[in-house]
Amino acid sequence: MGPGICKMPELQQHADPVTSVSQPALLPERHLFAVHTIAHLFNLERYNDSQQAADGSLSSVLSDLHQDGSDKWLNPIHSNSTTPAYVTFTSIPGLTGVIITVALILMVTSSMEFIRRSYFEVFWYTHHLFIIYFAGLVIHGIAGLVRGQTEESLKKYSPQRCAQYLVYRDGRSTHHHCKEPEFGGIPTESWKWVLAPILLYVFERILRFWRSRQRVVITKVVTHPSKVLELQMHKKGFNMEVGQYIFINCPSISLLEWHPFTLTSAPEDNFFSVHIRAAGDWTENVIDAFQQQKPKIPRIEVDGPFGTASEDVFQYEVAMLIGAGIGVTPFASVLKSIWYKFQHADQSLKTKKIYFYWLCRDTGAFAWFNDLLVSLEQEMEESGKAGFLNYRLFLTGWDNSIAGHAVLNFDTVTDVVTGLKQKTSFGRPMWSNEFSAVATAHPKSVVGVFLCGPEALAKSLQKCCHQYSRLDPRKVKFYFNKENF
């Protein structure tokens, strides 16, 4: 997972503020894959049992038909010495089945959250086994291991009428209306299902490669507390909206790794920026490379931008923005854009009130966007809209010395932790109280709740959205928008 971003291309947007409709859960693809594989293993065992059987049963007789080298057989196990394992590893369907099964198992296990967060490179490279997976899937059925009676044979031999005549000592039908049945492979059609997605994927990869090769100029490098690096960049033709993200590649670190990062700049800026937090080998190497700048500043490639739920923040009359740690990055873009709109007296701004909550574990994190918040405070006072932005900063990790110092200086004009006029709160918000206050202050508004943070916090906020939304369509409603942390 990209360590300087609050999202991957997956996001959840819950449009229903009141009810949660339960729908039948579809089995994940890997579960259906397991069912498919296990069914084939049972099939091979049945084929083997039929070949070994000497009881004159219909399955035994059918297994003995056309074992003279022709391709009209039904049972792929042609002799008593042939085993299911031999068929599995010597036939095209069997061998490709083993390969795509191993590929899928590796992709699924490397997709676990622990692997993605702690060993991103393992997840990244292993996931490219999808190329082998789809190649194997296309050719998996071309050998016709699964067979059925041919259409021509069905005209001469009706299974319902003629099956009983096969069960004789020599296994041959003696009824004058029943010819010996012939079997053929069922035509493979898997390529029809994967061709369109593969073509779309190839087109997208070509487009993204072309975009990523366009020159990126790094205009400014800023080192922030808590091992956070800010990169300000310029790229010809680059256009963005608030809260979007980009993929970044640093060829000197890795030619193949692309990591997503939230844009922290505003569309009105003459540059675009990201904040990269040290959260793994790749990010630590990038930060070290820019701090050392030996022999020259590293080259960066950029792909994007890509959209997220935060783009819709200005579509709501009232918005609640909640960021946890580096999860504040999409909202930095939103707040910067608001600052520009105030400066230019933008009358098209639909949003009338923003509640901003930032939860951090250490005091150094607040310095990332401290200047932005100071500028916003000043700009809103000068424009007569001091009540437009209500922001709260929460310090979730502290020691007694910090708390004692804050208590002793509580009556000062500015906060001792951040230097802002808004005092820092110690601990976590009581979300029920926050939602209740917003619902009371805006009894007839549509409130957009935007989160960039961990899953546990998302569950709490989603519950509050349902709890404090009113059934009456004329009263307050909370819409929850989540981006993956």
Short mmCIF file of N, CA, C and O in Angstrom, two decimals, residues 335-422:
data_model
loop_
_atom_site.label_atom_id
_atom_site.label_comp_id
_atom_site.label_asym_id
_atom_site.label_seq_id
_atom_site.Cartn_x
_atom_site.Cartn_y
_atom_site.Cartn_z
N LEU A 335 -8.32 22.11 1.59
CA LEU A 335 -8.17 23.34 2.36
C LEU A 335 -7.40 24.40 1.57
O LEU A 335 -7.71 25.60 1.65
N LYS A 336 -6.39 23.98 0.82
CA LYS A 336 -5.66 24.93 -0.01
C LYS A 336 -6.57 25.55 -1.06
O LYS A 336 -6.53 26.76 -1.33
N SER A 337 -7.41 24.71 -1.67
CA SER A 337 -8.33 25.20 -2.69
C SER A 337 -9.32 26.20 -2.09
O SER A 337 -9.67 27.20 -2.73
N ILE A 338 -9.77 25.93 -0.86
CA ILE A 338 -10.66 26.87 -0.17
C ILE A 338 -9.96 28.21 0.04
O ILE A 338 -10.56 29.28 -0.14
N TRP A 339 -8.69 28.16 0.42
CA TRP A 339 -7.93 29.38 0.63
C TRP A 339 -7.89 30.23 -0.64
O TRP A 339 -8.08 31.45 -0.62
N TYR A 340 -7.66 29.58 -1.78
CA TYR A 340 -7.66 30.30 -3.05
C TYR A 340 -9.03 30.87 -3.38
O TYR A 340 -9.16 31.99 -3.88
N LYS A 341 -10.07 30.10 -3.12
CA LYS A 341 -11.43 30.57 -3.41
C LYS A 341 -11.78 31.79 -2.58
O LYS A 341 -12.47 32.70 -3.05
N PHE A 342 -11.33 31.83 -1.32
CA PHE A 342 -11.55 33.00 -0.49
C PHE A 342 -10.79 34.21 -1.04
O PHE A 342 -11.30 35.33 -1.06
N GLN A 343 -9.56 33.97 -1.47
CA GLN A 343 -8.75 35.08 -1.99
C GLN A 343 -9.38 35.72 -3.23
O GLN A 343 -9.30 36.93 -3.43
N HIS A 344 -10.00 34.89 -4.06
CA HIS A 344 -10.59 35.39 -5.31
C HIS A 344 -12.10 35.61 -5.19
O HIS A 344 -12.77 35.81 -6.21
N ALA A 345 -12.61 35.52 -3.96
CA ALA A 345 -14.05 35.76 -3.71
C ALA A 345 -14.91 34.93 -4.65
O ALA A 345 -15.82 35.43 -5.32
N ASP A 346 -14.63 33.64 -4.72
CA ASP A 346 -15.37 32.74 -5.59
C ASP A 346 -16.81 32.59 -5.09
O ASP A 346 -17.06 32.04 -4.02
N GLN A 347 -17.78 33.07 -5.91
CA GLN A 347 -19.18 33.02 -5.52
C GLN A 347 -19.84 31.69 -5.88
O GLN A 347 -20.99 31.45 -5.49
N SER A 348 -19.15 30.86 -6.62
CA SER A 348 -19.74 29.58 -7.04
C SER A 348 -19.58 28.48 -6.00
O SER A 348 -20.08 27.37 -6.20
N LEU A 349 -18.90 28.78 -4.89
CA LEU A 349 -18.66 27.77 -3.86
C LEU A 349 -19.98 27.40 -3.18
O LEU A 349 -20.61 28.24 -2.51
N LYS A 350 -20.39 26.15 -3.34
CA LYS A 350 -21.65 25.68 -2.78
C LYS A 350 -21.53 25.39 -1.29
O LYS A 350 -22.49 25.55 -0.53
N THR A 351 -20.36 24.96 -0.87
CA THR A 351 -20.14 24.58 0.53
C THR A 351 -20.20 25.79 1.45
O THR A 351 -19.56 26.81 1.18
N LYS A 352 -20.96 25.67 2.51
CA LYS A 352 -21.14 26.77 3.47
C LYS A 352 -20.40 26.55 4.78
O LYS A 352 -20.15 27.50 5.52
N LYS A 353 -20.06 25.30 5.08
CA LYS A 353 -19.41 25.01 6.36
C LYS A 353 -18.57 23.75 6.24
O LYS A 353 -19.01 22.75 5.64
N ILE A 354 -17.37 23.80 6.79
CA ILE A 354 -16.49 22.62 6.79
C ILE A 354 -16.02 22.36 8.21
O ILE A 354 -15.57 23.26 8.91
N TYR A 355 -16.16 21.10 8.63
CA TYR A 355 -15.62 20.63 9.91
C TYR A 355 -14.43 19.74 9.59
O TYR A 355 -14.56 18.73 8.88
N PHE A 356 -13.29 20.10 10.11
CA PHE A 356 -12.06 19.38 9.80
C PHE A 356 -11.47 18.78 11.07
O PHE A 356 -11.26 19.50 12.06
N TYR A 357 -11.21 17.47 11.06
CA TYR A 357 -10.64 16.77 12.21
C TYR A 357 -9.34 16.10 11.77
O TYR A 357 -9.31 15.36 10.79
N TRP A 358 -8.30 16.36 12.53
CA TRP A 358 -7.00 15.75 12.21
C TRP A 358 -6.48 15.05 13.46
O TRP A 358 -6.26 15.68 14.50
N LEU A 359 -6.29 13.72 13.34
CA LEU A 359 -5.82 12.90 14.46
C LEU A 359 -4.37 12.51 14.20
O LEU A 359 -4.06 11.92 13.15
N CYS A 360 -3.48 12.83 15.12
CA CYS A 360 -2.06 12.50 14.97
C CYS A 360 -1.51 11.86 16.24
O CYS A 360 -1.96 12.18 17.35
N ARG A 361 -0.52 11.00 16.09
CA ARG A 361 0.10 10.33 17.23
C ARG A 361 1.19 11.16 17.88
O ARG A 361 1.48 10.99 19.06
N ASP A 362 1.86 12.03 17.09
CA ASP A 362 2.94 12.83 17.65
C ASP A 362 2.80 14.28 17.22
O ASP A 362 2.18 14.59 16.19
N THR A 363 3.40 15.17 17.98
CA THR A 363 3.25 16.61 17.75
C THR A 363 3.93 17.05 16.46
O THR A 363 3.49 18.01 15.82
N GLY A 364 4.99 16.36 16.06
CA GLY A 364 5.72 16.77 14.87
C GLY A 364 4.88 16.71 13.61
O GLY A 364 5.11 17.47 12.67
N ALA A 365 3.89 15.80 13.58
CA ALA A 365 3.06 15.65 12.39
C ALA A 365 2.26 16.91 12.08
O ALA A 365 1.99 17.21 10.92
N PHE A 366 1.88 17.67 13.11
CA PHE A 366 1.09 18.88 12.89
C PHE A 366 1.86 19.93 12.09
O PHE A 366 1.25 20.83 11.50
N ALA A 367 3.17 19.83 12.08
CA ALA A 367 3.97 20.82 11.36
C ALA A 367 3.88 20.66 9.85
O ALA A 367 4.26 21.56 9.10
N TRP A 368 3.35 19.51 9.36
CA TRP A 368 3.29 19.26 7.93
C TRP A 368 2.49 20.35 7.22
O TRP A 368 2.87 20.83 6.16
N PHE A 369 1.34 20.71 7.81
CA PHE A 369 0.47 21.69 7.18
C PHE A 369 0.13 22.83 8.13
O PHE A 369 -0.94 23.44 8.03
N ASN A 370 1.02 23.10 9.06
CA ASN A 370 0.78 24.16 10.04
C ASN A 370 0.64 25.53 9.37
O ASN A 370 -0.26 26.31 9.69
N ASP A 371 1.52 25.81 8.39
CA ASP A 371 1.47 27.10 7.70
C ASP A 371 0.15 27.27 6.96
O ASP A 371 -0.40 28.38 6.88
N LEU A 372 -0.35 26.17 6.38
CA LEU A 372 -1.62 26.23 5.65
C LEU A 372 -2.76 26.62 6.58
O LEU A 372 -3.59 27.48 6.25
N LEU A 373 -2.82 26.00 7.76
CA LEU A 373 -3.89 26.30 8.71
C LEU A 373 -3.79 27.73 9.23
O LEU A 373 -4.80 28.41 9.42
N VAL A 374 -2.55 28.21 9.46
CA VAL A 374 -2.37 29.60 9.88
C VAL A 374 -2.88 30.55 8.81
O VAL A 374 -3.58 31.54 9.10
N SER A 375 -2.56 30.28 7.56
CA SER A 375 -3.02 31.13 6.45
C SER A 375 -4.54 31.12 6.33
O SER A 375 -5.16 32.15 6.06
N LEU A 376 -5.13 29.95 6.53
CA LEU A 376 -6.59 29.85 6.47
C LEU A 376 -7.24 30.66 7.58
O LEU A 376 -8.25 31.34 7.36
N GLU A 377 -6.70 30.54 8.78
CA GLU A 377 -7.24 31.33 9.89
C GLU A 377 -7.23 32.81 9.57
O GLU A 377 -8.23 33.53 9.74
N GLN A 378 -6.11 33.29 9.05
CA GLN A 378 -5.97 34.70 8.74
C GLN A 378 -6.88 35.12 7.60
O GLN A 378 -7.54 36.17 7.66
N GLU A 379 -6.95 34.30 6.54
CA GLU A 379 -7.76 34.64 5.38
C GLU A 379 -9.24 34.68 5.72
O GLU A 379 -9.97 35.57 5.26
N MET A 380 -9.71 33.75 6.54
CA MET A 380 -11.13 33.72 6.90
C MET A 380 -11.50 34.91 7.77
O MET A 380 -12.59 35.47 7.64
N GLU A 381 -10.60 35.32 8.65
CA GLU A 381 -10.88 36.49 9.48
C GLU A 381 -10.95 37.75 8.64
O GLU A 381 -11.83 38.60 8.83
N GLU A 382 -10.03 37.88 7.69
CA GLU A 382 -10.00 39.07 6.85
C GLU A 382 -11.20 39.14 5.91
O GLU A 382 -11.66 40.24 5.57
N SER A 383 -11.71 37.98 5.48
CA SER A 383 -12.85 37.96 4.57
C SER A 383 -14.19 37.93 5.29
O SER A 383 -15.24 37.87 4.66
N GLY A 384 -14.16 37.95 6.62
CA GLY A 384 -15.39 37.95 7.39
C GLY A 384 -16.10 36.61 7.44
O GLY A 384 -17.30 36.55 7.67
N LYS A 385 -15.36 35.54 7.21
CA LYS A 385 -15.95 34.20 7.22
C LYS A 385 -15.23 33.30 8.23
O LYS A 385 -14.87 32.16 7.93
N ALA A 386 -15.04 33.85 9.41
CA ALA A 386 -14.30 33.11 10.43
C ALA A 386 -15.01 31.82 10.83
O ALA A 386 -14.37 30.88 11.32
N GLY A 387 -16.30 31.75 10.61
CA GLY A 387 -17.04 30.55 11.00
C GLY A 387 -17.14 29.50 9.92
O GLY A 387 -17.75 28.45 10.13
N PHE A 388 -16.53 29.77 8.75
CA PHE A 388 -16.64 28.81 7.65
C PHE A 388 -15.95 27.49 7.97
O PHE A 388 -16.46 26.42 7.70
N LEU A 389 -14.75 27.57 8.54
CA LEU A 389 -13.96 26.37 8.85
C LEU A 389 -13.87 26.18 10.35
O LEU A 389 -13.38 27.05 11.08
N ASN A 390 -14.35 25.03 10.81
CA ASN A 390 -14.23 24.64 12.21
C ASN A 390 -13.29 23.44 12.24
O ASN A 390 -13.66 22.35 11.80
N TYR A 391 -12.07 23.65 12.71
CA TYR A 391 -11.13 22.53 12.69
C TYR A 391 -10.72 22.15 14.11
O TYR A 391 -10.64 22.99 15.00
N ARG A 392 -10.47 20.86 14.28
CA ARG A 392 -10.07 20.31 15.57
C ARG A 392 -8.86 19.42 15.36
O ARG A 392 -8.85 18.56 14.46
N LEU A 393 -7.86 19.62 16.19
CA LEU A 393 -6.65 18.80 16.12
C LEU A 393 -6.59 17.92 17.37
O LEU A 393 -6.74 18.41 18.49
N PHE A 394 -6.37 16.62 17.16
CA PHE A 394 -6.36 15.66 18.27
C PHE A 394 -5.01 14.96 18.33
O PHE A 394 -4.57 14.37 17.33
N LEU A 395 -4.38 15.04 19.47
CA LEU A 395 -3.11 14.36 19.70
C LEU A 395 -3.40 13.06 20.44
O LEU A 395 -3.81 13.07 21.60
N THR A 396 -3.21 11.94 19.76
CA THR A 396 -3.57 10.64 20.34
C THR A 396 -2.41 9.97 21.07
O THR A 396 -2.61 8.95 21.72
N GLY A 397 -1.21 10.53 20.95
CA GLY A 397 -0.06 9.98 21.67
C GLY A 397 0.72 11.11 22.33
O GLY A 397 1.15 12.04 21.65
N TRP A 398 0.87 11.07 23.63
CA TRP A 398 1.59 12.14 24.32
C TRP A 398 2.15 11.62 25.64
O TRP A 398 1.79 10.53 26.12
N ASP A 399 3.03 12.41 26.26
CA ASP A 399 3.55 12.07 27.58
C ASP A 399 3.12 13.15 28.57
O ASP A 399 2.53 14.17 28.20
N ASN A 400 3.43 12.94 29.83
CA ASN A 400 2.98 13.85 30.88
C ASN A 400 3.56 15.25 30.73
O ASN A 400 2.91 16.25 31.07
N SER A 401 4.78 15.35 30.22
CA SER A 401 5.40 16.67 30.08
C SER A 401 4.66 17.53 29.06
O SER A 401 4.46 18.73 29.28
N ILE A 402 4.24 16.91 27.95
CA ILE A 402 3.50 17.66 26.93
C ILE A 402 2.15 18.11 27.48
O ILE A 402 1.75 19.27 27.34
N ALA A 403 1.44 17.18 28.13
CA ALA A 403 0.13 17.51 28.68
C ALA A 403 0.25 18.59 29.76
O ALA A 403 -0.56 19.54 29.81
N GLY A 404 1.25 18.48 30.63
CA GLY A 404 1.44 19.47 31.69
C GLY A 404 1.76 20.84 31.13
O GLY A 404 1.23 21.87 31.61
N HIS A 405 2.59 20.87 30.10
CA HIS A 405 2.95 22.14 29.48
C HIS A 405 1.73 22.80 28.83
O HIS A 405 1.55 24.02 28.90
N ALA A 406 0.86 21.98 28.22
CA ALA A 406 -0.35 22.51 27.59
C ALA A 406 -1.31 23.06 28.62
O ALA A 406 -1.94 24.10 28.40
N VAL A 407 -1.42 22.39 29.77
CA VAL A 407 -2.32 22.87 30.82
C VAL A 407 -1.84 24.20 31.39
O VAL A 407 -2.63 25.14 31.60
N LEU A 408 -0.55 24.31 31.61
CA LEU A 408 0.01 25.54 32.19
C LEU A 408 -0.16 26.74 31.26
O LEU A 408 -0.27 27.88 31.71
N ASN A 409 -0.19 26.47 29.96
CA ASN A 409 -0.27 27.56 29.00
C ASN A 409 -1.61 27.59 28.26
O ASN A 409 -1.72 28.09 27.14
N PHE A 410 -2.62 27.06 28.91
CA PHE A 410 -3.93 26.96 28.26
C PHE A 410 -4.53 28.33 27.96
O PHE A 410 -5.26 28.50 26.98
N ASP A 411 -4.23 29.33 28.78
CA ASP A 411 -4.84 30.65 28.62
C ASP A 411 -4.12 31.53 27.60
O ASP A 411 -4.55 32.67 27.35
N THR A 412 -3.06 31.04 27.01
CA THR A 412 -2.35 31.83 26.00
C THR A 412 -3.19 31.91 24.73
O THR A 412 -4.09 31.09 24.49
N VAL A 413 -2.91 32.90 23.91
CA VAL A 413 -3.70 33.13 22.69
C VAL A 413 -3.54 31.98 21.71
O VAL A 413 -4.51 31.53 21.09
N THR A 414 -2.33 31.48 21.57
CA THR A 414 -2.08 30.40 20.61
C THR A 414 -1.76 29.10 21.35
O THR A 414 -1.31 29.12 22.50
N ASP A 415 -1.96 28.01 20.65
CA ASP A 415 -1.73 26.69 21.23
C ASP A 415 -0.23 26.43 21.33
O ASP A 415 0.54 26.72 20.39
N VAL A 416 0.22 25.85 22.46
CA VAL A 416 1.65 25.61 22.67
C VAL A 416 2.17 24.47 21.80
O VAL A 416 3.38 24.37 21.56
N VAL A 417 1.28 23.60 21.32
CA VAL A 417 1.70 22.46 20.51
C VAL A 417 1.86 22.86 19.05
O VAL A 417 2.85 22.53 18.39
N THR A 418 0.87 23.60 18.52
CA THR A 418 0.85 23.91 17.09
C THR A 418 1.10 25.37 16.77
O THR A 418 1.44 25.69 15.62
N GLY A 419 0.91 26.27 17.73
CA GLY A 419 1.04 27.69 17.44
C GLY A 419 -0.21 28.28 16.80
O GLY A 419 -0.23 29.45 16.42
N LEU A 420 -1.27 27.48 16.69
CA LEU A 420 -2.52 27.95 16.11
C LEU A 420 -3.43 28.49 17.19
O LEU A 420 -3.25 28.23 18.39
N LYS A 421 -4.46 29.21 16.77
CA LYS A 421 -5.41 29.73 17.74
C LYS A 421 -6.30 28.61 18.29
O LYS A 421 -6.78 28.71 19.42
N GLN A 422 -6.54 27.60 17.49
CA GLN A 422 -7.34 26.46 17.93
C GLN A 422 -6.49 25.58 18.86
O GLN A 422 -5.40 25.15 18.50
#
